[in-house]
Short mmCIF file of C-alpha atoms in Angstrom, two decimals:
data_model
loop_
_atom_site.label_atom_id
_atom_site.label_comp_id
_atom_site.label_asym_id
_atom_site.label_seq_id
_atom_site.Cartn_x
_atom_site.Cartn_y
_atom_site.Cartn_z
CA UNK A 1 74.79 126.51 113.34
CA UNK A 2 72.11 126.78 110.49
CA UNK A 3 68.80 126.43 111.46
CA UNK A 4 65.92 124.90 109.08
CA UNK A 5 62.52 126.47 109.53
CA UNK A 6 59.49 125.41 108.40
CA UNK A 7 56.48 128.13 108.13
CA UNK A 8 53.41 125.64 107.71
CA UNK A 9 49.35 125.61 107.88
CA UNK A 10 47.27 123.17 106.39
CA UNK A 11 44.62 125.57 105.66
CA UNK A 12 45.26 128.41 102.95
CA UNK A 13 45.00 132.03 103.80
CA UNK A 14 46.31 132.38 107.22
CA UNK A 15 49.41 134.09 106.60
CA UNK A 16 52.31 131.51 105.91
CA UNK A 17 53.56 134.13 103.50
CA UNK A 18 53.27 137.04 105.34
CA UNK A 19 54.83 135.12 108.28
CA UNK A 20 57.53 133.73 106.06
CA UNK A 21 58.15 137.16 105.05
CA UNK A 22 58.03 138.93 108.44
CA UNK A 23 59.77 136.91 110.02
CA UNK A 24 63.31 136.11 107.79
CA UNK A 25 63.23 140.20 107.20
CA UNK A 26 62.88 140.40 110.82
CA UNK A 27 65.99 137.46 111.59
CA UNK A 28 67.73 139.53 109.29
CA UNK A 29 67.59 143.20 110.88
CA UNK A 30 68.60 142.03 113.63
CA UNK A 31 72.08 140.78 111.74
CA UNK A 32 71.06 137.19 111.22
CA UNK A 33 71.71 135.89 107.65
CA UNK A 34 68.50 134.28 106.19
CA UNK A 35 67.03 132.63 103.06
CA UNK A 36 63.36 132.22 102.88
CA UNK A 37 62.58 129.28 100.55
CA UNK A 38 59.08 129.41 98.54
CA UNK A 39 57.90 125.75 98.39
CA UNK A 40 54.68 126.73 97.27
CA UNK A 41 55.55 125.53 93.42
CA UNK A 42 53.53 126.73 90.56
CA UNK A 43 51.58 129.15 93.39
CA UNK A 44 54.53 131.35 93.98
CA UNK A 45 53.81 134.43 95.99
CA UNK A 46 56.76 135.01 98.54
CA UNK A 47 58.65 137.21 95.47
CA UNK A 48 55.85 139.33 95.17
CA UNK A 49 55.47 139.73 99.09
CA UNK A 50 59.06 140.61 99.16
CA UNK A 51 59.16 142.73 96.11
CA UNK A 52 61.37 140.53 94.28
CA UNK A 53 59.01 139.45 91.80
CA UNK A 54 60.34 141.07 88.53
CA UNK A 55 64.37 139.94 89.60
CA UNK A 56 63.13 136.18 89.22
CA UNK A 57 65.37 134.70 86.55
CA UNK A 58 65.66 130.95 87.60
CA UNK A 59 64.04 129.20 90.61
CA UNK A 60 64.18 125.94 93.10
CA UNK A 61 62.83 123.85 90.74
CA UNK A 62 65.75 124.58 88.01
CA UNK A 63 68.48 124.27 91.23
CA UNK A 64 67.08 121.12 92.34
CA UNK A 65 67.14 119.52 88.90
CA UNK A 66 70.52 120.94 88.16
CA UNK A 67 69.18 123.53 85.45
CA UNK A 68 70.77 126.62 87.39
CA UNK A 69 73.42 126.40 90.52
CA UNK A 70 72.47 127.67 93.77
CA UNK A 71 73.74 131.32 93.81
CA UNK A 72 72.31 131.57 90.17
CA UNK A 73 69.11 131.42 91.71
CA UNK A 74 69.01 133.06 95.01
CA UNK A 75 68.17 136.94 94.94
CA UNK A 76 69.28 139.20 97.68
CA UNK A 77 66.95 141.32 99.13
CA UNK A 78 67.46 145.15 98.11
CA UNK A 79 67.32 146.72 101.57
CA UNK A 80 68.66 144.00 103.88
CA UNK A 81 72.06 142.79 102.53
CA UNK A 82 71.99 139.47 104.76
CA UNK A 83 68.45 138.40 103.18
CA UNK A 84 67.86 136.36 100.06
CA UNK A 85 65.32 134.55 98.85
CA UNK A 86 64.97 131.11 96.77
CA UNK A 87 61.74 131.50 94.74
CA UNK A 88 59.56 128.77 93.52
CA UNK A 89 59.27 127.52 89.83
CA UNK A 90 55.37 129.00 88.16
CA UNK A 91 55.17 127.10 85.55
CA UNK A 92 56.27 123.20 86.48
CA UNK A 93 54.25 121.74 88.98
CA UNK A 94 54.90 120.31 92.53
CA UNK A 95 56.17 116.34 91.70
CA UNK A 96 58.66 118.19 89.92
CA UNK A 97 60.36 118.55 93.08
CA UNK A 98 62.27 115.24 94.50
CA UNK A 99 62.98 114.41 97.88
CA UNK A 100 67.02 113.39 97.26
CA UNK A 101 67.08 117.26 95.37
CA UNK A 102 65.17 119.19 97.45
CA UNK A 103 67.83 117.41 100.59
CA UNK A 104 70.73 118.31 98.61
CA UNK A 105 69.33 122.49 98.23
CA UNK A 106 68.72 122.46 101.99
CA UNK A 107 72.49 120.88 103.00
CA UNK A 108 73.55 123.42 100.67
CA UNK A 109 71.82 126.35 102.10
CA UNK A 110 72.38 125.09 105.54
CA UNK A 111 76.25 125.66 104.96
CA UNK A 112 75.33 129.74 103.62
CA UNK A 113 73.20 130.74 106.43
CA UNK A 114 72.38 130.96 110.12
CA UNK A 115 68.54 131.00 109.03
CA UNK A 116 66.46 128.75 105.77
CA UNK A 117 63.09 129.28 106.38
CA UNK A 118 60.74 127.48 104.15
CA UNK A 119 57.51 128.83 103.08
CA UNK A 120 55.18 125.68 102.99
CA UNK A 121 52.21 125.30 100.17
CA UNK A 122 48.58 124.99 102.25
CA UNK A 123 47.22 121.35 101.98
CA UNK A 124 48.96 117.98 102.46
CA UNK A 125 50.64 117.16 99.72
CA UNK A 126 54.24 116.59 98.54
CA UNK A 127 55.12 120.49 97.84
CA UNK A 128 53.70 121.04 101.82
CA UNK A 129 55.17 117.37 102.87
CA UNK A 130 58.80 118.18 101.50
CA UNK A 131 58.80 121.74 102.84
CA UNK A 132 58.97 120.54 106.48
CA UNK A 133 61.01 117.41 105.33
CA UNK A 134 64.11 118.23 106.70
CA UNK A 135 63.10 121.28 108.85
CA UNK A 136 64.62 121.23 112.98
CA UNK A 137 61.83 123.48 113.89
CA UNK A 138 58.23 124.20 112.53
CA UNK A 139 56.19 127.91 113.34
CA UNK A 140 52.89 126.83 112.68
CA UNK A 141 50.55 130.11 111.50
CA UNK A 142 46.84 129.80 112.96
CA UNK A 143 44.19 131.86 112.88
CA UNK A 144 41.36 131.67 116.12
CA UNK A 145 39.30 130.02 114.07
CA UNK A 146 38.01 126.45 113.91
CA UNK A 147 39.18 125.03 110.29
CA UNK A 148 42.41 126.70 110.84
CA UNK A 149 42.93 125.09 114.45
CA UNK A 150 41.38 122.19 113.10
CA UNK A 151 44.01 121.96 110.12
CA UNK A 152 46.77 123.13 112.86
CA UNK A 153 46.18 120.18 114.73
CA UNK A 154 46.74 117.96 111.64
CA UNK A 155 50.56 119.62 110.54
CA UNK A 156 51.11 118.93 114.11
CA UNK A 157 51.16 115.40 113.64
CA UNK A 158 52.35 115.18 110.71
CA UNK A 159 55.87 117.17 111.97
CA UNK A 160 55.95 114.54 114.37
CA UNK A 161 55.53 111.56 112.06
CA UNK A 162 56.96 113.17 108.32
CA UNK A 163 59.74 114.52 108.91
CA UNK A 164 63.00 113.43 109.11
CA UNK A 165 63.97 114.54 112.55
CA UNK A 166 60.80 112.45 113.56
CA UNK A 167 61.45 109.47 111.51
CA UNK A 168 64.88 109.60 113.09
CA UNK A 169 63.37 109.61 116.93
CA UNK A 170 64.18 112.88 117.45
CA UNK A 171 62.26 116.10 118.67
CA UNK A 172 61.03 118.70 115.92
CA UNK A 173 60.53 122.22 117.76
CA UNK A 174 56.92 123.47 117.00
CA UNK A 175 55.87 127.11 117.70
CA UNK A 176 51.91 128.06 117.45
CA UNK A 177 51.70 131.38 116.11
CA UNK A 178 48.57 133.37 116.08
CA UNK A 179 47.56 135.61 113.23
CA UNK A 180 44.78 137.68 112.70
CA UNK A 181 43.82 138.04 116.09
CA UNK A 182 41.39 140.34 117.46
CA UNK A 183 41.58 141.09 121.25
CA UNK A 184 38.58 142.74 121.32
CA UNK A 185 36.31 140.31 119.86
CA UNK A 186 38.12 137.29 122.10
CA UNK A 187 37.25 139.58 124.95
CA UNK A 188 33.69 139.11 124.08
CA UNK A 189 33.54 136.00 123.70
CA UNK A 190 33.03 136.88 119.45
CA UNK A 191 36.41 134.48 119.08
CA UNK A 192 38.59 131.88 120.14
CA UNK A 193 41.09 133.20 122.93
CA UNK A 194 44.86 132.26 123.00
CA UNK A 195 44.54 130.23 125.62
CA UNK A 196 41.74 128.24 123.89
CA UNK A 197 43.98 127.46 120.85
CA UNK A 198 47.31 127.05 122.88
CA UNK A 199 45.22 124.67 125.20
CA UNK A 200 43.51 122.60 122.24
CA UNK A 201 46.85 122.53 120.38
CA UNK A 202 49.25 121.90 123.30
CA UNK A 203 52.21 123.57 121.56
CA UNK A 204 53.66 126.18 122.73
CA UNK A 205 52.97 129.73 122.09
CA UNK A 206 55.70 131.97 119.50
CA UNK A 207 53.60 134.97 119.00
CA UNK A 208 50.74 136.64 118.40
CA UNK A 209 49.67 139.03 115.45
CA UNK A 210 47.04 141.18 115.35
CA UNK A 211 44.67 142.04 112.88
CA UNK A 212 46.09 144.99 111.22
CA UNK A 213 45.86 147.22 108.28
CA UNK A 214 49.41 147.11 108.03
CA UNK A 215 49.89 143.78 106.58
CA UNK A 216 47.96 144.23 103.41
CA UNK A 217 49.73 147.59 103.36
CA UNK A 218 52.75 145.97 103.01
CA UNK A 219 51.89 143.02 100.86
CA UNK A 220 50.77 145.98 98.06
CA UNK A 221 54.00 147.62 98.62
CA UNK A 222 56.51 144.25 98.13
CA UNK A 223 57.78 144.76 101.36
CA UNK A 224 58.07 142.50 104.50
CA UNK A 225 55.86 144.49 107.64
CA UNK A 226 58.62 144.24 109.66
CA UNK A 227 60.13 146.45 107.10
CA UNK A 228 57.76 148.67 105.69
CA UNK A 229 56.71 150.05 108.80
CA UNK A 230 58.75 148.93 112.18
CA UNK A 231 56.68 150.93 114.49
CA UNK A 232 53.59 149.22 113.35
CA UNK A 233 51.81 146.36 115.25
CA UNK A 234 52.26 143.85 113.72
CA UNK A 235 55.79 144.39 112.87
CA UNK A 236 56.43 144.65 116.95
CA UNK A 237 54.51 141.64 117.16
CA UNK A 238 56.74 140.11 114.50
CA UNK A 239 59.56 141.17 116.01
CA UNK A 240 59.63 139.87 119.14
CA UNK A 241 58.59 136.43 117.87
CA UNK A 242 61.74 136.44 115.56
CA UNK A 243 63.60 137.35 118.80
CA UNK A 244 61.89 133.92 120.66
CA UNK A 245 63.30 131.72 117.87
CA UNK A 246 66.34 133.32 118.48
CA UNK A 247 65.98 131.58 122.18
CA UNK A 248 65.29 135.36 123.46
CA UNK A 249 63.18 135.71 126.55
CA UNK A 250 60.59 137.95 125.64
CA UNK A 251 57.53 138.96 127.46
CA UNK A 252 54.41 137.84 125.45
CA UNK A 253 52.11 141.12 124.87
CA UNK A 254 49.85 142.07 121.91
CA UNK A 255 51.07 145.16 120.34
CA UNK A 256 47.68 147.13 119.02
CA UNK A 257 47.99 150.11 116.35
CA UNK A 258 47.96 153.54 118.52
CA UNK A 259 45.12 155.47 117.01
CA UNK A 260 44.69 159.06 118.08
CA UNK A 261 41.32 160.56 118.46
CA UNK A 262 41.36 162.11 114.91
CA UNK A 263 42.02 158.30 113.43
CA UNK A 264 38.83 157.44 115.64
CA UNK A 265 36.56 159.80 114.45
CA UNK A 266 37.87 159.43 111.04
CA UNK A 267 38.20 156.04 110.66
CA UNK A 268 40.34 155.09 108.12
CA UNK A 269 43.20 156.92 106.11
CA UNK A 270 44.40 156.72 102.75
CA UNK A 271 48.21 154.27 102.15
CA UNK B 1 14.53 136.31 128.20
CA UNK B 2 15.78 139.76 130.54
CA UNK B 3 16.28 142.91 128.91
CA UNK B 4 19.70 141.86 129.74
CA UNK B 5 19.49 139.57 126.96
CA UNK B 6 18.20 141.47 124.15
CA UNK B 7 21.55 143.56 124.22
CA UNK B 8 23.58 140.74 124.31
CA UNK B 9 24.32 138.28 121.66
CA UNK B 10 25.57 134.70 122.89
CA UNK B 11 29.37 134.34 122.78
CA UNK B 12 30.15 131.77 120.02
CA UNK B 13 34.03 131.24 120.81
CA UNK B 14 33.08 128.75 123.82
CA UNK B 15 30.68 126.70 121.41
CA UNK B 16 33.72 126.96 119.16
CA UNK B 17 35.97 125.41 121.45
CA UNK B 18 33.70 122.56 122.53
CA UNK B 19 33.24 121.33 119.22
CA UNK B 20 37.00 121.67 118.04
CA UNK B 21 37.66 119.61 121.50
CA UNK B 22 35.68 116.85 120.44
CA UNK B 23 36.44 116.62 116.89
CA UNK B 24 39.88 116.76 117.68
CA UNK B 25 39.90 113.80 120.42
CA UNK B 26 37.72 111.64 117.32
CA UNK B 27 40.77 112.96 114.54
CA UNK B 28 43.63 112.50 117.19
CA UNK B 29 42.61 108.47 117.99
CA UNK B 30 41.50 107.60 114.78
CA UNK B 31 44.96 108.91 113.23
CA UNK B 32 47.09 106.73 115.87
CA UNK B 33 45.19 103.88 115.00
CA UNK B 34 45.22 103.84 111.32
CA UNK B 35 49.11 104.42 111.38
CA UNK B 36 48.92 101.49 113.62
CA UNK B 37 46.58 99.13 111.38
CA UNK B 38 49.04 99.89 108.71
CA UNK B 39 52.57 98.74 110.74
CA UNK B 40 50.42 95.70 111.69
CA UNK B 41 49.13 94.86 108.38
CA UNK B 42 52.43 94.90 106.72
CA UNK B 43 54.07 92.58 109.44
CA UNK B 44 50.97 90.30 109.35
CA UNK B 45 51.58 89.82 105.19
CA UNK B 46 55.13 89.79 105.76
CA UNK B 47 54.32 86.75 108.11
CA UNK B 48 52.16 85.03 106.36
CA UNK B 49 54.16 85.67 102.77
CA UNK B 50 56.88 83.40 104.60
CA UNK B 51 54.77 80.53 104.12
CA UNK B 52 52.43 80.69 101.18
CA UNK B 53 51.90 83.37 98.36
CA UNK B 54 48.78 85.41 99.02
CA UNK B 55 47.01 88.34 96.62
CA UNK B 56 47.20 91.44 98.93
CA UNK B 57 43.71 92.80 98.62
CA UNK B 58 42.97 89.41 100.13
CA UNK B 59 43.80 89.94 103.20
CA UNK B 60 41.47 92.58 105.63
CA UNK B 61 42.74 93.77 108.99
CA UNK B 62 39.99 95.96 110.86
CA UNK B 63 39.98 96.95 114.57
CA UNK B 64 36.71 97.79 116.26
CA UNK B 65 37.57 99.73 119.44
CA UNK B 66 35.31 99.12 122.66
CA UNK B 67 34.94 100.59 125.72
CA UNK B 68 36.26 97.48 127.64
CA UNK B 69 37.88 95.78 125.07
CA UNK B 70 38.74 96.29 121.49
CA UNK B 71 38.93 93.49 118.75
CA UNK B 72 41.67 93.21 116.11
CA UNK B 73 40.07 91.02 112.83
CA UNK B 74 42.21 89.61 110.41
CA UNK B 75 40.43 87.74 106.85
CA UNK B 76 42.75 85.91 105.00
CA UNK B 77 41.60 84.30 101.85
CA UNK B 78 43.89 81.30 101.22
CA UNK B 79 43.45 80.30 97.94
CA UNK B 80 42.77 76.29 97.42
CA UNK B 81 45.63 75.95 94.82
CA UNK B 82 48.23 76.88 98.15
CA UNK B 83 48.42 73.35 98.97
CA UNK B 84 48.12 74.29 102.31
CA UNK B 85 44.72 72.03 103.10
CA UNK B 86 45.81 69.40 100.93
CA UNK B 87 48.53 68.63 102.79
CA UNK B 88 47.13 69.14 106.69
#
């Protein structure tokens, strides 16, 4: 059975993208068939974090209003045949998207695929508010930082009054999942530690990324970091949280980037 | 201040808990409550709309929590053309 996901924030900048990214190319290596939804209308980004960016030809906003049919609009993903992407409209703006319409896209796309993961907008209002609409299950990205927790704290409740699992008395699944963290810096004391966040937030725990070179790496090169490079920290990382919303027990660790001693004298290399 | 000291900077993160903490309790109450005031202010129109037209932005509903006890104020400005003194 399909299963509506909702990547979400509050605060910009943390890595809903990315995440959004990461995580349906991830769903859909491991033979999962996913759509990853940009909601973030008139700020698109997910097509140029997936490399789709010059294949755009129509978007949600022309599907929604009837403009364009559904499989006019989605793009498939060049290297992973089971992963597609819905873009968002640039140039209307976010009340051009209706709640009846954007219900209608997500029945549709619930009947194509095992996965819809919708990239939320940062902030509160209705592009961010109808992302997580109609979601089962929210992965809320937060860095350990105190207007991101802060922020965090705020989708929380708002899953749990907004939606329409909530509004219907039942449970929306939320996932806390950590980006940008460095261990080293929690381990002196230089940053909030996981169990700080988990404990303040009291939502469980999907995953935790670490602060890598890799994801801007992969964000210049269009390509999702579970893709670009698989052996790569956070694309572990990634991976075994995709495999926990699969229901997969996996033990939680913090993959770090293996530097040799050459890297460590050296410092940084050239992408 | 030892030696100790000089080499080592305070750690921020706990500071950075305490205050999220506290914030958070303030954010978390005052969120269930204003949801609340709202349910009860549209049942207390709806109530009072049964019996006599009122203007809407005539009618305030605050709630001043307490320690002990918290106290739930409702204004309503009945305007004299009602009828509803008239005929008490």
């Amino acid at each position: 059975m399909a299963k509506v996901l909702v990547v979400t924030s509050g605060k910009g900048g943390v890595g809903k993208t990315t995440s959004t990214a990461a995580l349906g190319a991830a769903l859909a290596q491991s033979g999962q068939s996913v759509v990853v939804v940009d909601f973030d209308v008139g700020l698109r980004n997910l097509d140029l974090v997936m490399g789709a960016e010059r294949r755009v030809v129509f978007d949600l906003i022309n599907v929604v209003q009837g403009v364009a049919k559904l499989p006019q609009a989605l793009i498939r993903d060049k290297r992973i045949e089971t992963l597609w992407l819905l873009p968002a409209s640039q140039t209307r703006d976010k009340d051009a998207l209706t709640e009846e319409g954007v219900g209608r896209v997500i029945a549709d796309l619930r009947a194509k695929f095992d996965w819809v993961i919708c990239d939320s907008p940062a902030g509160i209002e209705r592009g961010a508010t109808l992302a997580m609409r109609f979601a089962d299950a929210a992965v809320i990205v937060t860095n350990p930082e105190v207007s991101s927790v802060r922020d965090s704290d705020r989708m929380i409740g708002l899953l749990d009054s907004k939606t329409e699992r909530a509004e219907k008395g039942q449970r929306i699944e939320k996932h806390i999942l950590i980006t940008r963290y460095d261990a080293a810096r929690a381990a002196r004391g230089e940053m909030l530690s996981i169990e700080d966040v988990l404990e303040i937030l009291s939502t469980p725990l999907l995953g935790i990324i670490p602060e890598s070179e890799e994801v801007l790496r992969a964000s210049n090169l269009g390509s999702p970091v579970t893709l670009n490079n698989v052996a790569s920290a956070p694309a572990r990382a990634y991976m075994a949280a995709a495999r926990r919303l699969k229901g997969e027990d996996v033990p939680m660790t913090i993959p770090n980037d293996k530097k040799g001693l050459f890297d460590k004298l050296f410092g940084r290399r050239a992408a | 201040m030892s030696m100790f000291n000089l080499f080592r900077r305070q750690s921020s993160a706990p500071i950075a808990r305490e205050r999220l903490q506290i914030l958070l309790a303030h954010e978390r109450s005052v969120r269930g409550q204003s949801d609340l005031l709202a349910v009860l202010r549209e049942e207390i129109l709806a109530v009072i709309e049964k019996h006599f037209p009122i203007e809407r932005e005539n009618v305030q509903i605050k709630m001043d929590r307490g320690d002990a006890v918290s106290i739930l104020e409702i204004d309503v400005e009945i305007p004299n053309s009602a009828g509803l003194l008239r005929s008490a």
